[in-house]
Coordinates of C-alpha atoms in Angstrom, one line a residue:
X1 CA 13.8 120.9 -61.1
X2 CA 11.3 121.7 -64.2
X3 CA 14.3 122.5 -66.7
X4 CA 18.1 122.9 -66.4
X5 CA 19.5 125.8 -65.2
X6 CA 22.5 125.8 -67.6
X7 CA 23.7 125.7 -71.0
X8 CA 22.8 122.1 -70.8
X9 CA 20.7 119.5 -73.3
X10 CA 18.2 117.3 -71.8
X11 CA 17.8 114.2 -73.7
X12 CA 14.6 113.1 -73.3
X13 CA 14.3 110.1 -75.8
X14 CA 17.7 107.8 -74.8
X15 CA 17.3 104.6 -74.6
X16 CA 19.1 101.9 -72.4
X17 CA 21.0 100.3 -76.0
X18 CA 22.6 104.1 -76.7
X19 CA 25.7 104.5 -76.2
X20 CA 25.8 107.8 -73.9
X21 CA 28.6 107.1 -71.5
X22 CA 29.3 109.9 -68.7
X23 CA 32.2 111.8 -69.7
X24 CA 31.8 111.1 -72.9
X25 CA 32.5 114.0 -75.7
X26 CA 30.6 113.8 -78.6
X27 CA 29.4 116.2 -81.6
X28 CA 25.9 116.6 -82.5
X29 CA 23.6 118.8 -85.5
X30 CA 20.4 120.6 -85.1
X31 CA 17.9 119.0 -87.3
X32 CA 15.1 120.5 -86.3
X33 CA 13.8 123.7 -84.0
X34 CA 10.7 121.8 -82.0
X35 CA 8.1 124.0 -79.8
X36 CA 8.1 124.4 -76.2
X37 CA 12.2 124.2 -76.0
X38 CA 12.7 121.6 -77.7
X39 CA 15.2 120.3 -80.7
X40 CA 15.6 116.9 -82.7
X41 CA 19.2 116.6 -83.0
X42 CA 21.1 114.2 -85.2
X43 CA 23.8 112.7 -82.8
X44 CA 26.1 109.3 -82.8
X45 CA 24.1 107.7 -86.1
X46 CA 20.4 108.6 -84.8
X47 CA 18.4 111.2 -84.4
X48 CA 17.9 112.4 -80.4
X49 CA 14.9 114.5 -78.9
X50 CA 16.4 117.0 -76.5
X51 CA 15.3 120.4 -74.5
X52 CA 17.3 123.1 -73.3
X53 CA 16.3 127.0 -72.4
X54 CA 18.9 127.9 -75.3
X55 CA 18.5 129.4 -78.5
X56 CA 19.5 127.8 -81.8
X57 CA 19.3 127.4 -85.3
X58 CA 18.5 124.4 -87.8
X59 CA 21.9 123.2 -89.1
X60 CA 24.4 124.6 -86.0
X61 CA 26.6 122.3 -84.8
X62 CA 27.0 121.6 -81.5
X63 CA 29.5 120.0 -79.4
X64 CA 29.1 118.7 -75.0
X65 CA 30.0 116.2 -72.3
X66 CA 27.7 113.6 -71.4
X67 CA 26.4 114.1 -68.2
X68 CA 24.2 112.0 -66.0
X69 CA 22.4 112.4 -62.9
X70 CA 18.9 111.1 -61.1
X71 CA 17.2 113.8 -63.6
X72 CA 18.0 111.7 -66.9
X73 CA 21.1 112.2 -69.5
X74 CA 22.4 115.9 -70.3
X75 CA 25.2 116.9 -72.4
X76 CA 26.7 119.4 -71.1
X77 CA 28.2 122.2 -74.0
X78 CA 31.5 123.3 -74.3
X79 CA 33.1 126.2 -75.4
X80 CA 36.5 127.2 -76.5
X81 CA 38.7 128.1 -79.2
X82 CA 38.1 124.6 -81.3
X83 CA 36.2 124.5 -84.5
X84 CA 32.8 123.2 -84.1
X85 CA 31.9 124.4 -80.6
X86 CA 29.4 126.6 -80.5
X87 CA 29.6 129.5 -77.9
X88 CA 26.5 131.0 -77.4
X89 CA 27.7 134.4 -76.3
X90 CA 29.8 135.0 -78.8
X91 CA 27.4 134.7 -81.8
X92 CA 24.8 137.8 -80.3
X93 CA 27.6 140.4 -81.3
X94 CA 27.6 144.0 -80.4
X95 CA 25.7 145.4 -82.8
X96 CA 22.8 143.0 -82.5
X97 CA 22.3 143.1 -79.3
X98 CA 22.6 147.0 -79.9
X99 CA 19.8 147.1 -82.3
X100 CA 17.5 144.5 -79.9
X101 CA 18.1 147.3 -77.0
X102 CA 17.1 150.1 -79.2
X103 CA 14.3 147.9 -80.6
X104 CA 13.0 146.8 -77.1
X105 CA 13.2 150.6 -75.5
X106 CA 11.1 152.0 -78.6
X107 CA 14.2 153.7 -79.8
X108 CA 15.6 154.3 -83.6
X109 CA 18.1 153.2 -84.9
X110 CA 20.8 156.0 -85.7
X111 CA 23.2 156.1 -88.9
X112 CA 26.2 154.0 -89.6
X113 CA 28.6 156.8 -87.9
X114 CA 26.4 156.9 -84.3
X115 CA 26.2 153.0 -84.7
X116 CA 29.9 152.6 -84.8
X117 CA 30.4 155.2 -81.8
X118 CA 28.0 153.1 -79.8
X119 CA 28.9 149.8 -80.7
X120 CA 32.5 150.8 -79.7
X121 CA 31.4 152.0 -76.5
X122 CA 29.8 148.9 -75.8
X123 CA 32.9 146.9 -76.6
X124 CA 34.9 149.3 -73.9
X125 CA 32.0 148.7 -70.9
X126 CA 32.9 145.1 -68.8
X127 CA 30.0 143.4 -67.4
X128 CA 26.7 141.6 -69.6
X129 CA 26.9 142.7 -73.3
X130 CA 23.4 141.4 -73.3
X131 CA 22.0 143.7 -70.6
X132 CA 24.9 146.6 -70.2
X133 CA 23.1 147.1 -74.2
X134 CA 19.7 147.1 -73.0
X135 CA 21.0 149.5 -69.8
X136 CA 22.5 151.6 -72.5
X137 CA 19.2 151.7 -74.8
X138 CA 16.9 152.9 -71.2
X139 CA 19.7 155.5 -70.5
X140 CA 19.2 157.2 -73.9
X141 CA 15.6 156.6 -74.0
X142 CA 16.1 159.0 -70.5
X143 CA 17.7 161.7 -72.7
X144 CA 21.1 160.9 -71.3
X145 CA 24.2 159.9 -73.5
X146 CA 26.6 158.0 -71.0
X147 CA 30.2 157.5 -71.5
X148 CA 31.4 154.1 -70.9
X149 CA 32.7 154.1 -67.4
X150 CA 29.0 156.1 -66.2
X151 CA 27.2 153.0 -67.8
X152 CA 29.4 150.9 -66.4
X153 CA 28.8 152.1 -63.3
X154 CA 25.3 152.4 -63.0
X155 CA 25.4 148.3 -64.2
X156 CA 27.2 147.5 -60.9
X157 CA 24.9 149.8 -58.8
X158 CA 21.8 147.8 -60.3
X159 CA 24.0 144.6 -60.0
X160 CA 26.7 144.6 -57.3
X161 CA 24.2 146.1 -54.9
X162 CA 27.1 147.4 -52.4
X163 CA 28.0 145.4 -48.9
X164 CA 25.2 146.5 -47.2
X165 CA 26.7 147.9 -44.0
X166 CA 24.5 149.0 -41.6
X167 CA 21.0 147.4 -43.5
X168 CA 18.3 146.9 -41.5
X169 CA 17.4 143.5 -40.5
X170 CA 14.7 140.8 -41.2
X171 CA 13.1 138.8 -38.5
X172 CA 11.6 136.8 -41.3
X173 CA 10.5 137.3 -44.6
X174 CA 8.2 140.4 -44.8
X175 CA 5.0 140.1 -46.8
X176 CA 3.7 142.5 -49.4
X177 CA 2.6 144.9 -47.5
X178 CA 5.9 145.5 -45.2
X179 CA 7.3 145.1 -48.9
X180 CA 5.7 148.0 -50.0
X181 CA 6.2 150.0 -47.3
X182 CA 9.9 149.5 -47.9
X183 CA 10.3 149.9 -51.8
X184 CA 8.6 153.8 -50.9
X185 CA 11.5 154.0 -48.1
X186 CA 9.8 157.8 -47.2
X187 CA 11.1 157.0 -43.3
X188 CA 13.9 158.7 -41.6
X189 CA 15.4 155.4 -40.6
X190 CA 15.6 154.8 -44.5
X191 CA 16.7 158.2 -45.0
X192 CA 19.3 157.6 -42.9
X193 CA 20.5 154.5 -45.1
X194 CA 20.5 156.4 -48.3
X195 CA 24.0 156.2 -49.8
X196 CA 25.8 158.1 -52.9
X197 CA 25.1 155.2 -54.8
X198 CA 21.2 155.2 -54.0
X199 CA 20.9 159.1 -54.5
X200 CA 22.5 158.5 -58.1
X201 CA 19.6 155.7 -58.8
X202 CA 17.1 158.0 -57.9
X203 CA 18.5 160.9 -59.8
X204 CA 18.5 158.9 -63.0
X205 CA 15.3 157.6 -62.6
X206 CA 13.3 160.9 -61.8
X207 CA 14.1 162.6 -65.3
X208 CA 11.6 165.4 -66.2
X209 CA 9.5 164.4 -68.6
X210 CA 10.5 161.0 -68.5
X211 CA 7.4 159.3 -67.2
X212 CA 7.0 156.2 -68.9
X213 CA 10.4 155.2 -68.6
X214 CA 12.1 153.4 -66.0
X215 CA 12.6 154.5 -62.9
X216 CA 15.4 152.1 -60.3
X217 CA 15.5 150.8 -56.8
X218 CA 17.4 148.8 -54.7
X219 CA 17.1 147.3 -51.1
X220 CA 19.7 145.9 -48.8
X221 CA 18.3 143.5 -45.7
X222 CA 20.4 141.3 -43.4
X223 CA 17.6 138.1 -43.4
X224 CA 18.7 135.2 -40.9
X225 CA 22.5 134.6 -41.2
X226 CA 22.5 135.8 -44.7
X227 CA 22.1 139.1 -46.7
X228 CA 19.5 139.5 -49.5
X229 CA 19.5 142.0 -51.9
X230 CA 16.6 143.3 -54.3
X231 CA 16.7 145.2 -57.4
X232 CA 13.2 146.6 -58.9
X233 CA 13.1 148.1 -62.2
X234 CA 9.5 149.5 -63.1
X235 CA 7.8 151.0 -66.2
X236 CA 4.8 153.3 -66.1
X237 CA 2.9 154.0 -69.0
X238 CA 0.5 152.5 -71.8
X239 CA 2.7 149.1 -71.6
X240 CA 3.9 149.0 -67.7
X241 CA 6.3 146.4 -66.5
X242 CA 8.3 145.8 -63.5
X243 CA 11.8 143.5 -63.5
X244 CA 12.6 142.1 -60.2
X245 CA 15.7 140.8 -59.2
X246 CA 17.1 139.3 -55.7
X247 CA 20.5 138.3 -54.9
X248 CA 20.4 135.5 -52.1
X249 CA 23.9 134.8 -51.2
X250 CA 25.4 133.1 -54.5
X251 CA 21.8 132.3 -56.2
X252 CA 20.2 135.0 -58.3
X253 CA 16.5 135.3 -59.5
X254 CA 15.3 137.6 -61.8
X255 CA 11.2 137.8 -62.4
X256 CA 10.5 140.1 -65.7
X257 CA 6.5 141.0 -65.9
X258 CA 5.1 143.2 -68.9
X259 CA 1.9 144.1 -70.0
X260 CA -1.1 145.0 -68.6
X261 CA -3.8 143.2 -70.2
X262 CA -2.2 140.1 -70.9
X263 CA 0.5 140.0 -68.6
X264 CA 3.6 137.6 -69.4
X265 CA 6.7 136.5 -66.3
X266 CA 9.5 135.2 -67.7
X267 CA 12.0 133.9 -64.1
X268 CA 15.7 133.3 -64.7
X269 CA 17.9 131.9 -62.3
X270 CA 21.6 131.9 -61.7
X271 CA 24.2 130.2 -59.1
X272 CA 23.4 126.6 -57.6
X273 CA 19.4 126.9 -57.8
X274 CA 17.4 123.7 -57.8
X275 CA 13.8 124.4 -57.7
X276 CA 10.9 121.4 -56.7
X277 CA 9.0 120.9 -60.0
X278 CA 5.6 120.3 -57.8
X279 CA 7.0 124.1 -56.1
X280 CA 7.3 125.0 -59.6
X281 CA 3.7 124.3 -60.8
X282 CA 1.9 125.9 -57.9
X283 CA 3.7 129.3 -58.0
X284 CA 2.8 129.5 -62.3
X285 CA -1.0 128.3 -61.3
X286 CA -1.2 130.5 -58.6
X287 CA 0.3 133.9 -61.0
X288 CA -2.7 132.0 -63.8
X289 CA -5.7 132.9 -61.7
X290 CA -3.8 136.5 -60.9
X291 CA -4.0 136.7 -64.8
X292 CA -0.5 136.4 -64.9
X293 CA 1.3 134.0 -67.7
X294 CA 4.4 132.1 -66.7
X295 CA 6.4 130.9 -69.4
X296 CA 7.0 127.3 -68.6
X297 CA 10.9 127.1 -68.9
X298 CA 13.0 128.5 -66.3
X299 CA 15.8 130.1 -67.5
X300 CA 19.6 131.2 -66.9
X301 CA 20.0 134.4 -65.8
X302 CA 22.8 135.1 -69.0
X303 CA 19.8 134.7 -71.2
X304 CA 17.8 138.1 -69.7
X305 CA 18.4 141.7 -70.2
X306 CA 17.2 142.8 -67.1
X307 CA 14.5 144.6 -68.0
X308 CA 11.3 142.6 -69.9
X309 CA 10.7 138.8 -71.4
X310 CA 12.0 138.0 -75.2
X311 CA 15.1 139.1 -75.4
X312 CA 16.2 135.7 -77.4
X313 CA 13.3 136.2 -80.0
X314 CA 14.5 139.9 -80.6
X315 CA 17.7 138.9 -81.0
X316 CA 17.4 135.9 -82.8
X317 CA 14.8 137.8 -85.8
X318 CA 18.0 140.3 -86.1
X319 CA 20.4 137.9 -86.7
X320 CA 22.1 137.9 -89.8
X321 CA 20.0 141.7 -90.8
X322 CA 22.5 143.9 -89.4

């Protein structure tokens, strides 16, 4: 596994005299923000070296089980109602994220009145503040103004993917070009398979004059015993990207690529996903001599936005501006 799927620290400096029983609660400060991941946090009278695919602050305090398995010593965070536990979710409110989506999808930002309506419409849509936002930013930057339960709507399309009756099936798993040939789905047995659902996808994302915006599509195959479903997002335009996301069974992978030049991948995960870090390696050297930059942490898929790489850093510069 190269890094923790899950709001999890890695301690990477314990030694065998610490005293880091399993099961153990205990509170900790951040001391320092280190490169590549990494924090120095000041925990049980010493100072600790940990990683973790989270974003925080110098001086937040910070509160987890001790966990241990044949990877080294985690703690675990914990969230709830008590004072000094830091919930993640809960400090990107509304309107930040708000403002990172409009930021992200080249929009401005409106006066205090429009803010408010938006914000509050966020607030009524269920599902991933972090990326129902950034949906809501794309939909605008479309020329469309969605109520709540539309949004909401087209977030399950792009997430829920449907039950996939009557799919095609798999023998194995196709290559790129048999790929290809099924993301242009011009067939009449893929006609045939078109549902509401799909018609609505392709409606939003063939807007007139709407080029280099995103357009949406979605695949359903049975593969083997299980179904797999695949969500591509794709920009055109002077800054194309494409975000990729399959749903295999209860894991989840999302691959976000953008840029043409200098192209950056930034893979989430979700569910139980545990990844060979030798596997790990070869597929970000491999995408290096395709020109393609990997980011070296693998992250949890309540970190993305669905669309492109660095929504913490957008989010993170606008906290405590707005």
């Amino acid at each position: 596994m190269p890094v923790p799927v899950s709001e999890n620290f890695h301690l990477i400096n314990i030694n065998t005299g610490d005293r880091f029983r399993p099961g153990d609660v205990v509170s900790a400060r951040i001391k320092a923000v280190l490169p590549n991941g990494r924090f120095r946090l000041h925990c049980n009278g010493r100072i600790l070296t940990a990683k973790s695919s989270l974003s925080f602050r110098t001086g937040e305090l910070i509160r987890g089980r001790v966990e241990q398995t044949d990877r080294g010593i985690f703690l675990h965070l914990l969230a709830g109602d008590s004072k000094g536990i830091r919930d993640s979710s809960s400090l990107e409110m509304p309107k930040t994220m708000l403002f990172a989506a409009l930021l992200r999808a080249g929009l401005p930002f409106s006066g205090d009145a429009e803010t408010q309506r938006r914000v509050a419409l966020l607030n009524r849509t269920r599902g991933s503040q972090r990326r129902v936002a950034r949906l809501y930013a794309e939909l605008l930057a479309k020329g469309s103004d969605p109520g709540a339960a539309f949004l909401e709507t087209v977030d399950r399309m792009l997430s829920d993917g449907g039950d996939g009756r009557g799919s095609k099936r798999w023998p194995s798993s196709p290559g790129s070009e048999e790929l290809q040939g099924e993301f242009c789905g011009d067939s009449a047995e893929d006609s045939e398979m078109v549902d509401k659902s799909d018609t609505l996808l392709t409606l939003i994302s063939n807007v007139p004059g709407k080029n280099d915006t995103w357009m949406f599509k979605r695949l359903i195959r049975q593969l083997g015993e299980g179904k797999l479903r695949i969500v591509w997002k794709i920009r055109h335009g002077m800054n194309p990207a494409l975000a990729l996301t399959v749903y295999d069974g209860e894991r989840t992978f999302e691959f976000l690529l953008e840029g043409l030049e200098q192209t950056r991948m930034a893979v989430y995960a979700g569910g139980e996903v545990d990844i060979d870090e030798k596997r790990w390696n070869v597929f970000r050297e491999t995408l290096a001599l395709m020109n393609v930059n990997v980011d070296d942490t693998l992250l949890p898929i309540s970190r993305s936005d669905g669309f492109t790489p660095g929504s913490d850093k957008v989010l993170q510069d606008l906290e405590g501006r707005v």
